[in-house]
Amino acid sequence: MSSIVNRSPEKAQAKPDACLSVSRLCVSIRDPEQRDTKGRPLSSEMVSDVSFTIAAGQTLGLVGESGCGKSLTAMAIVDLLPKPQVYQSGGEISFNGQRIDSNDPKALKALRGKKVAVIFQDPMTALNPVQRTGQQIEEVLKLHFPKMDKSQRRQRSIQLLNDVGIPSPENRIDAYPHQFSGGMRQRLMIAMALAGEPDLLIADEPTTALDVTIQAQIVALLKKLQQERNMAMLFITHDLALVSQVSDHVVVMYAGKIVEQQDVPHIFSQPRHPYTKGLIAALPAAVARAPKTKLDAMPGQVPSIDAMPTGCRFANRCEYANERCEQEAPELTAHETGEISCHHWQTINEASTSGVSKNV
Amino acid sequence: MVGYFLRRLLLVIPTFIGISLLVFTITRVVPGGPIERLMTQAQLGGETGGLTRSQSSGSTLSDEQMEELKHYYGFDKPLLAGYAEWLGKVIQFDLGTSTRYQDPVWDIIKERFPVSIFYGLSTMILTYLVCIPLGIFKGMYHGSRFDSLSSAVVFLGYALPSYVIGIALISAFAGYFDWFPLGGFVSDDFAEFGFWQKTTDIFHHAVLPLIAYLAGSFAVTTLMMKNALMDNMSADYMRTATAKGLMRGEAIRGHALRNSLIPIATSFGNNISLLISGSFLIETIFNIDGIGLLGYEAVIERDYPIVMGILVISSILYLVGNILSDICVALVDPRIRFGESRT
Ligand SMILES: Nc1ncnc2c1ncn2[C@@H]1O[C@H](COP(=O)(O)OP(=O)(O)OP(=O)(O)O)[C@@H](O)[C@H]1O
Ligand code: SF4
Ligand SMILES: [Mg+2]
């Protein structure tokens, strides 16, 4: 435990340039169907002990299969969990050294949209269909820059639309969301997110709903804007290839837990966790060499929330699993280039580098 | 879009012809029409209508008289010719003459308008005034005790037939307690009242029937409002609004509320035909001389010109109401632009 980096809140605060610090975050979900002996609804923990930090100007990629708790982690940061069914059940979240999970409405109001902005997965539904785009962007300005007058807000909105690459913004500002294509709508979302001039941008699968060419454009745009404004960015995706384009650092999640974290060069050159290895093997480059689908590469499914194994959560899909894995949950341990949560990571690594038997 | 609505307006004509032709045919083929009534009345030697009184003195009608009657009602012409003649008159705003009262149909209907419009309009205004805030409140506090309680009340009113409520109200508050008049639209000495007294008199008479009308009408609009608001509150764009920094109440007011008023706005047009079509049951119970009662009596008495006259007015209102609904949708929802391709 003592060797683990970034885990204790003191350490996170000691790091002066840490913009966002999430420490041992737990998110639980209440099941209204199941009740304990006292009649209270039972909850189960969906996100367990998730810790990471993001520095200003840095991008952290949060990767994992669908349903592994990426969005819950992100929503917990801005207190957007659908309470009361889903709630933060543990851990601390700090922003520029201050706790932000205090549930203080005033603090939240100052945080959301102003310090931390969010871009959601589906641009088709994330915009209000009956309001003009200008009105939706200006709303952010109105909230967070009360000194701006009407014409200044409009000017600024046009400029923001221009920044995110929307052609002829003077005209498009009065259009409704349905008059834009999917890619253009995601640009609108980005413009809206940037309007508050946030220090941290959370992008929750911002390109999943878009086709590949548009995807590349949006990612490039986000990267460019992030560097220009020296924002911190939490980039959530299930696509490791995308992460390699935008991120400095990668956190890999599996079934609500962090299994590995490393910087981008190392996660690709030296993936240590069997799950990370599987994800990398499923990348297009690997597919080209040996045609396999993602499912072929990693058979099995993420365990469901009410059937979480007591041991390693990846055990049922892991080719290196043994008895110990099934009984004892591995701890996140630091090594030279990052952190790993696997009982056999050292042996696995030797095995894969020397090419010897995979049975540990 | 203007073109679209012009086309819709033109479509009113064939639709109207369809409806009226259907009802016209029914009045021709169902037994018990005005002539048969007159014949039975003549045979019984009982009281007869004004027309026959001067023409028949015997107990049965001669063939000649029959022909005369058929001609009078236009029954001697083939169906389509009779219909064409009727339609020709309607276009000139001539709805014919009541076979029962011998007065122009339009005058008879016109006489009842104020009563029906008064009740129709008050019901409509009160329904919206109560249902919209109630629906919003229920949506925001879904699952609360108030929500369940008000649902129970609203559905009780919906489940009880309005005439049951009407009779119960009369026996309790006009019979037992004597707080309200037993019925009628105004008092007998209404004409002698001053303006203020007239107004209070109308409302005094209106309280019980209005409750009977309203009891059943709350459920639909309230639930429509509540469900629309809840749908919108869980929409993705509401999460976006919260992420921008709006508090829950601000986000509801600024975003969800307007969007959830769309279905209410679109049902508005349909309701204008309700303006004149009161419930004959409530009108009977409370002795209100409205169009509902008139229509009911006209059907029973086979007073077909009145039946057709009410049909003309209500179907035109209904058709125009539908178009109004579409205009409302287009006004409140920018995604809908009828007859235009998307840009
Ligand atoms: N409101 C909710 N009520 C109940 N369960 C929920 C709720 N939100 C999320 N969950 C559960 O929590 C799990 C994690 O959800 P989350 O949205 O964080 O996944 P994700 O990693 O973002 O996946 P995806 O890539 O599909 O977005 C899911 O399996 C889901 O079943
Ligand atoms: S702990 Fe065991 S089961 Fe889990 S990833 Fe490591 S080897 Fe596989
Ligand atoms: Mg997600």
mmCIF file with all atom_site columns, C-alpha atoms in Angstrom, chain A residues 7-120:
data_model
loop_
_atom_site.group_PDB
_atom_site.id
_atom_site.type_symbol
_atom_site.label_atom_id
_atom_site.label_alt_id
_atom_site.label_comp_id
_atom_site.label_asym_id
_atom_site.label_entity_id
_atom_site.label_seq_id
_atom_site.pdbx_PDB_ins_code
_atom_site.Cartn_x
_atom_site.Cartn_y
_atom_site.Cartn_z
_atom_site.occupancy
_atom_site.B_iso_or_equiv
_atom_site.pdbx_formal_charge
_atom_site.auth_seq_id
_atom_site.auth_comp_id
_atom_site.auth_asym_id
_atom_site.auth_atom_id
_atom_site.pdbx_PDB_model_num
ATOM 1   C CA . ARG A 1 7   ? -3.654  7.250  -3.653  1.00 0.00 ? 7   ARG A CA 1
ATOM 2   C CA . SER A 1 8   ? -3.773  9.249  -0.487  1.00 0.00 ? 8   SER A CA 1
ATOM 3   C CA . PRO A 1 9   ? -5.402  12.668 -0.543  1.00 0.00 ? 9   PRO A CA 1
ATOM 4   C CA . GLU A 1 10  ? -2.340  14.241 1.122   1.00 0.00 ? 10  GLU A CA 1
ATOM 5   C CA . LYS A 1 11  ? -0.196  13.192 -1.779  1.00 0.00 ? 11  LYS A CA 1
ATOM 6   C CA . ALA A 1 12  ? -2.694  14.482 -4.280  1.00 0.00 ? 12  ALA A CA 1
ATOM 7   C CA . GLN A 1 13  ? -2.768  17.836 -2.588  1.00 0.00 ? 13  GLN A CA 1
ATOM 8   C CA . ALA A 1 14  ? 0.992   17.902 -2.325  1.00 0.00 ? 14  ALA A CA 1
ATOM 9   C CA . LYS A 1 15  ? 1.156   17.858 -6.098  1.00 0.00 ? 15  LYS A CA 1
ATOM 10  C CA . PRO A 1 16  ? 0.684   21.561 -6.880  1.00 0.00 ? 16  PRO A CA 1
ATOM 11  C CA . ASP A 1 17  ? -0.216  21.288 -10.550 1.00 0.00 ? 17  ASP A CA 1
ATOM 12  C CA . ALA A 1 18  ? -2.826  18.596 -9.993  1.00 0.00 ? 18  ALA A CA 1
ATOM 13  C CA . CYS A 1 19  ? -5.962  20.171 -11.384 1.00 0.00 ? 19  CYS A CA 1
ATOM 14  C CA . LEU A 1 20  ? -8.310  17.299 -10.649 1.00 0.00 ? 20  LEU A CA 1
ATOM 15  C CA . SER A 1 21  ? -7.650  14.713 -8.016  1.00 0.00 ? 21  SER A CA 1
ATOM 16  C CA . VAL A 1 22  ? -9.953  11.751 -7.551  1.00 0.00 ? 22  VAL A CA 1
ATOM 17  C CA . SER A 1 23  ? -9.149  9.590  -4.599  1.00 0.00 ? 23  SER A CA 1
ATOM 18  C CA . ARG A 1 24  ? -10.664 6.188  -3.803  1.00 0.00 ? 24  ARG A CA 1
ATOM 19  C CA . LEU A 1 25  ? -13.936 7.134  -5.433  1.00 0.00 ? 25  LEU A CA 1
ATOM 20  C CA . CYS A 1 26  ? -16.768 4.657  -4.935  1.00 0.00 ? 26  CYS A CA 1
ATOM 21  C CA . VAL A 1 27  ? -20.154 4.866  -6.642  1.00 0.00 ? 27  VAL A CA 1
ATOM 22  C CA . SER A 1 28  ? -23.033 2.648  -5.578  1.00 0.00 ? 28  SER A CA 1
ATOM 23  C CA . ILE A 1 29  ? -26.361 1.824  -7.138  1.00 0.00 ? 29  ILE A CA 1
ATOM 24  C CA . ARG A 1 30  ? -29.498 1.172  -5.112  1.00 0.00 ? 30  ARG A CA 1
ATOM 25  C CA . ASP A 1 31  ? -31.662 -1.667 -6.239  1.00 0.00 ? 31  ASP A CA 1
ATOM 26  C CA . PRO A 1 32  ? -35.228 -0.778 -5.287  1.00 0.00 ? 32  PRO A CA 1
ATOM 27  C CA . GLU A 1 33  ? -36.273 -4.413 -5.787  1.00 0.00 ? 33  GLU A CA 1
ATOM 28  C CA . GLN A 1 34  ? -33.954 -5.790 -3.157  1.00 0.00 ? 34  GLN A CA 1
ATOM 29  C CA . ARG A 1 35  ? -34.177 -4.755 0.467   1.00 0.00 ? 35  ARG A CA 1
ATOM 30  C CA . ASP A 1 36  ? -32.227 -5.621 3.551   1.00 0.00 ? 36  ASP A CA 1
ATOM 31  C CA . THR A 1 37  ? -33.763 -6.928 6.767   1.00 0.00 ? 37  THR A CA 1
ATOM 32  C CA . LYS A 1 38  ? -34.728 -3.399 7.829   1.00 0.00 ? 38  LYS A CA 1
ATOM 33  C CA . GLY A 1 39  ? -36.513 -2.753 4.564   1.00 0.00 ? 39  GLY A CA 1
ATOM 34  C CA . ARG A 1 40  ? -33.942 -0.353 3.165   1.00 0.00 ? 40  ARG A CA 1
ATOM 35  C CA . PRO A 1 41  ? -33.041 -0.806 -0.478  1.00 0.00 ? 41  PRO A CA 1
ATOM 36  C CA . LEU A 1 42  ? -29.792 -2.662 -0.968  1.00 0.00 ? 42  LEU A CA 1
ATOM 37  C CA . SER A 1 43  ? -27.024 -1.006 -2.885  1.00 0.00 ? 43  SER A CA 1
ATOM 38  C CA . SER A 1 44  ? -24.124 -2.530 -4.683  1.00 0.00 ? 44  SER A CA 1
ATOM 39  C CA . GLU A 1 45  ? -20.881 -0.805 -5.435  1.00 0.00 ? 45  GLU A CA 1
ATOM 40  C CA . MET A 1 46  ? -20.395 -0.270 -9.141  1.00 0.00 ? 46  MET A CA 1
ATOM 41  C CA . VAL A 1 47  ? -17.242 1.852  -9.026  1.00 0.00 ? 47  VAL A CA 1
ATOM 42  C CA . SER A 1 48  ? -14.667 0.896  -6.415  1.00 0.00 ? 48  SER A CA 1
ATOM 43  C CA . ASP A 1 49  ? -11.614 2.767  -5.203  1.00 0.00 ? 49  ASP A CA 1
ATOM 44  C CA . VAL A 1 50  ? -10.913 4.717  -8.336  1.00 0.00 ? 50  VAL A CA 1
ATOM 45  C CA . SER A 1 51  ? -8.054  7.198  -7.969  1.00 0.00 ? 51  SER A CA 1
ATOM 46  C CA . PHE A 1 52  ? -6.289  9.379  -10.491 1.00 0.00 ? 52  PHE A CA 1
ATOM 47  C CA . THR A 1 53  ? -5.065  12.930 -10.974 1.00 0.00 ? 53  THR A CA 1
ATOM 48  C CA . ILE A 1 54  ? -5.001  15.178 -13.986 1.00 0.00 ? 54  ILE A CA 1
ATOM 49  C CA . ALA A 1 55  ? -2.666  18.156 -14.240 1.00 0.00 ? 55  ALA A CA 1
ATOM 50  C CA . ALA A 1 56  ? -3.465  21.358 -16.089 1.00 0.00 ? 56  ALA A CA 1
ATOM 51  C CA . GLY A 1 57  ? -2.817  20.989 -19.805 1.00 0.00 ? 57  GLY A CA 1
ATOM 52  C CA . GLN A 1 58  ? -2.784  17.214 -19.535 1.00 0.00 ? 58  GLN A CA 1
ATOM 53  C CA . THR A 1 59  ? -5.174  14.668 -20.948 1.00 0.00 ? 59  THR A CA 1
ATOM 54  C CA . LEU A 1 60  ? -6.096  11.523 -19.133 1.00 0.00 ? 60  LEU A CA 1
ATOM 55  C CA . GLY A 1 61  ? -7.660  8.751  -21.161 1.00 0.00 ? 61  GLY A CA 1
ATOM 56  C CA . LEU A 1 62  ? -10.163 6.586  -19.298 1.00 0.00 ? 62  LEU A CA 1
ATOM 57  C CA . VAL A 1 63  ? -10.591 3.319  -21.160 1.00 0.00 ? 63  VAL A CA 1
ATOM 58  C CA . GLY A 1 64  ? -12.709 0.235  -20.669 1.00 0.00 ? 64  GLY A CA 1
ATOM 59  C CA . GLU A 1 65  ? -15.493 -1.836 -22.124 1.00 0.00 ? 65  GLU A CA 1
ATOM 60  C CA . SER A 1 66  ? -19.071 -0.704 -22.073 1.00 0.00 ? 66  SER A CA 1
ATOM 61  C CA . GLY A 1 67  ? -20.583 -0.886 -18.606 1.00 0.00 ? 67  GLY A CA 1
ATOM 62  C CA . CYS A 1 68  ? -17.338 -0.813 -16.647 1.00 0.00 ? 68  CYS A CA 1
ATOM 63  C CA . GLY A 1 69  ? -18.204 2.427  -14.854 1.00 0.00 ? 69  GLY A CA 1
ATOM 64  C CA . LYS A 1 70  ? -16.471 5.105  -16.922 1.00 0.00 ? 70  LYS A CA 1
ATOM 65  C CA . SER A 1 71  ? -19.468 7.384  -17.139 1.00 0.00 ? 71  SER A CA 1
ATOM 66  C CA . LEU A 1 72  ? -20.345 6.906  -13.473 1.00 0.00 ? 72  LEU A CA 1
ATOM 67  C CA . THR A 1 73  ? -16.826 8.002  -12.567 1.00 0.00 ? 73  THR A CA 1
ATOM 68  C CA . ALA A 1 74  ? -17.087 11.066 -14.777 1.00 0.00 ? 74  ALA A CA 1
ATOM 69  C CA . MET A 1 75  ? -20.570 12.028 -13.599 1.00 0.00 ? 75  MET A CA 1
ATOM 70  C CA . ALA A 1 76  ? -19.502 11.694 -9.965  1.00 0.00 ? 76  ALA A CA 1
ATOM 71  C CA . ILE A 1 77  ? -16.903 14.419 -10.552 1.00 0.00 ? 77  ILE A CA 1
ATOM 72  C CA . VAL A 1 78  ? -19.552 17.000 -11.472 1.00 0.00 ? 78  VAL A CA 1
ATOM 73  C CA . ASP A 1 79  ? -22.198 15.500 -9.197  1.00 0.00 ? 79  ASP A CA 1
ATOM 74  C CA . LEU A 1 80  ? -24.414 14.536 -12.110 1.00 0.00 ? 80  LEU A CA 1
ATOM 75  C CA . LEU A 1 81  ? -25.119 11.026 -10.877 1.00 0.00 ? 81  LEU A CA 1
ATOM 76  C CA . PRO A 1 82  ? -28.835 10.242 -11.143 1.00 0.00 ? 82  PRO A CA 1
ATOM 77  C CA . LYS A 1 83  ? -29.495 10.454 -7.427  1.00 0.00 ? 83  LYS A CA 1
ATOM 78  C CA . PRO A 1 84  ? -30.855 8.889  -5.297  1.00 0.00 ? 84  PRO A CA 1
ATOM 79  C CA . GLN A 1 85  ? -30.560 5.566  -7.120  1.00 0.00 ? 85  GLN A CA 1
ATOM 80  C CA . VAL A 1 86  ? -26.934 6.173  -7.994  1.00 0.00 ? 86  VAL A CA 1
ATOM 81  C CA . TYR A 1 87  ? -24.725 7.976  -5.507  1.00 0.00 ? 87  TYR A CA 1
ATOM 82  C CA . GLN A 1 88  ? -21.135 8.514  -4.443  1.00 0.00 ? 88  GLN A CA 1
ATOM 83  C CA . SER A 1 89  ? -20.542 6.072  -1.621  1.00 0.00 ? 89  SER A CA 1
ATOM 84  C CA . GLY A 1 90  ? -16.947 6.869  -0.819  1.00 0.00 ? 90  GLY A CA 1
ATOM 85  C CA . GLY A 1 91  ? -13.774 8.690  -1.676  1.00 0.00 ? 91  GLY A CA 1
ATOM 86  C CA . GLU A 1 92  ? -12.837 12.286 -2.254  1.00 0.00 ? 92  GLU A CA 1
ATOM 87  C CA . ILE A 1 93  ? -12.784 14.531 -5.271  1.00 0.00 ? 93  ILE A CA 1
ATOM 88  C CA . SER A 1 94  ? -10.687 17.695 -5.231  1.00 0.00 ? 94  SER A CA 1
ATOM 89  C CA . PHE A 1 95  ? -10.327 20.395 -7.793  1.00 0.00 ? 95  PHE A CA 1
ATOM 90  C CA . ASN A 1 96  ? -7.376  22.786 -7.610  1.00 0.00 ? 96  ASN A CA 1
ATOM 91  C CA . GLY A 1 97  ? -6.844  21.596 -4.056  1.00 0.00 ? 97  GLY A CA 1
ATOM 92  C CA . GLN A 1 98  ? -10.442 22.093 -2.914  1.00 0.00 ? 98  GLN A CA 1
ATOM 93  C CA . ARG A 1 99  ? -12.984 19.413 -2.150  1.00 0.00 ? 99  ARG A CA 1
ATOM 94  C CA . ILE A 1 100 ? -15.815 19.572 -4.661  1.00 0.00 ? 100 ILE A CA 1
ATOM 95  C CA . ASP A 1 101 ? -17.937 16.660 -3.539  1.00 0.00 ? 101 ASP A CA 1
ATOM 96  C CA . SER A 1 102 ? -19.449 18.642 -0.683  1.00 0.00 ? 102 SER A CA 1
ATOM 97  C CA . ASN A 1 103 ? -22.973 18.805 -2.063  1.00 0.00 ? 103 ASN A CA 1
ATOM 98  C CA . ASP A 1 104 ? -23.078 22.552 -1.547  1.00 0.00 ? 104 ASP A CA 1
ATOM 99  C CA . PRO A 1 105 ? -25.442 23.925 -4.200  1.00 0.00 ? 105 PRO A CA 1
ATOM 100 C CA . LYS A 1 106 ? -23.611 27.229 -4.517  1.00 0.00 ? 106 LYS A CA 1
ATOM 101 C CA . ALA A 1 107 ? -20.247 25.557 -4.934  1.00 0.00 ? 107 ALA A CA 1
ATOM 102 C CA . LEU A 1 108 ? -21.730 23.192 -7.479  1.00 0.00 ? 108 LEU A CA 1
ATOM 103 C CA . LYS A 1 109 ? -23.190 26.042 -9.459  1.00 0.00 ? 109 LYS A CA 1
ATOM 104 C CA . ALA A 1 110 ? -19.817 27.744 -9.598  1.00 0.00 ? 110 ALA A CA 1
ATOM 105 C CA . LEU A 1 111 ? -18.159 24.488 -10.572 1.00 0.00 ? 111 LEU A CA 1
ATOM 106 C CA . ARG A 1 112 ? -20.378 23.111 -13.291 1.00 0.00 ? 112 ARG A CA 1
ATOM 107 C CA . GLY A 1 113 ? -19.991 24.746 -16.633 1.00 0.00 ? 113 GLY A CA 1
ATOM 108 C CA . LYS A 1 114 ? -17.474 27.219 -15.301 1.00 0.00 ? 114 LYS A CA 1
ATOM 109 C CA . LYS A 1 115 ? -14.567 25.213 -13.901 1.00 0.00 ? 115 LYS A CA 1
ATOM 110 C CA . VAL A 1 116 ? -15.546 21.839 -15.239 1.00 0.00 ? 116 VAL A CA 1
ATOM 111 C CA . ALA A 1 117 ? -17.453 21.390 -18.485 1.00 0.00 ? 117 ALA A CA 1
ATOM 112 C CA . VAL A 1 118 ? -18.830 18.177 -19.906 1.00 0.00 ? 118 VAL A CA 1
ATOM 113 C CA . ILE A 1 119 ? -19.329 16.921 -23.439 1.00 0.00 ? 119 ILE A CA 1
ATOM 114 C CA . PHE A 1 120 ? -21.692 13.991 -23.711 1.00 0.00 ? 120 PHE A CA 1
#
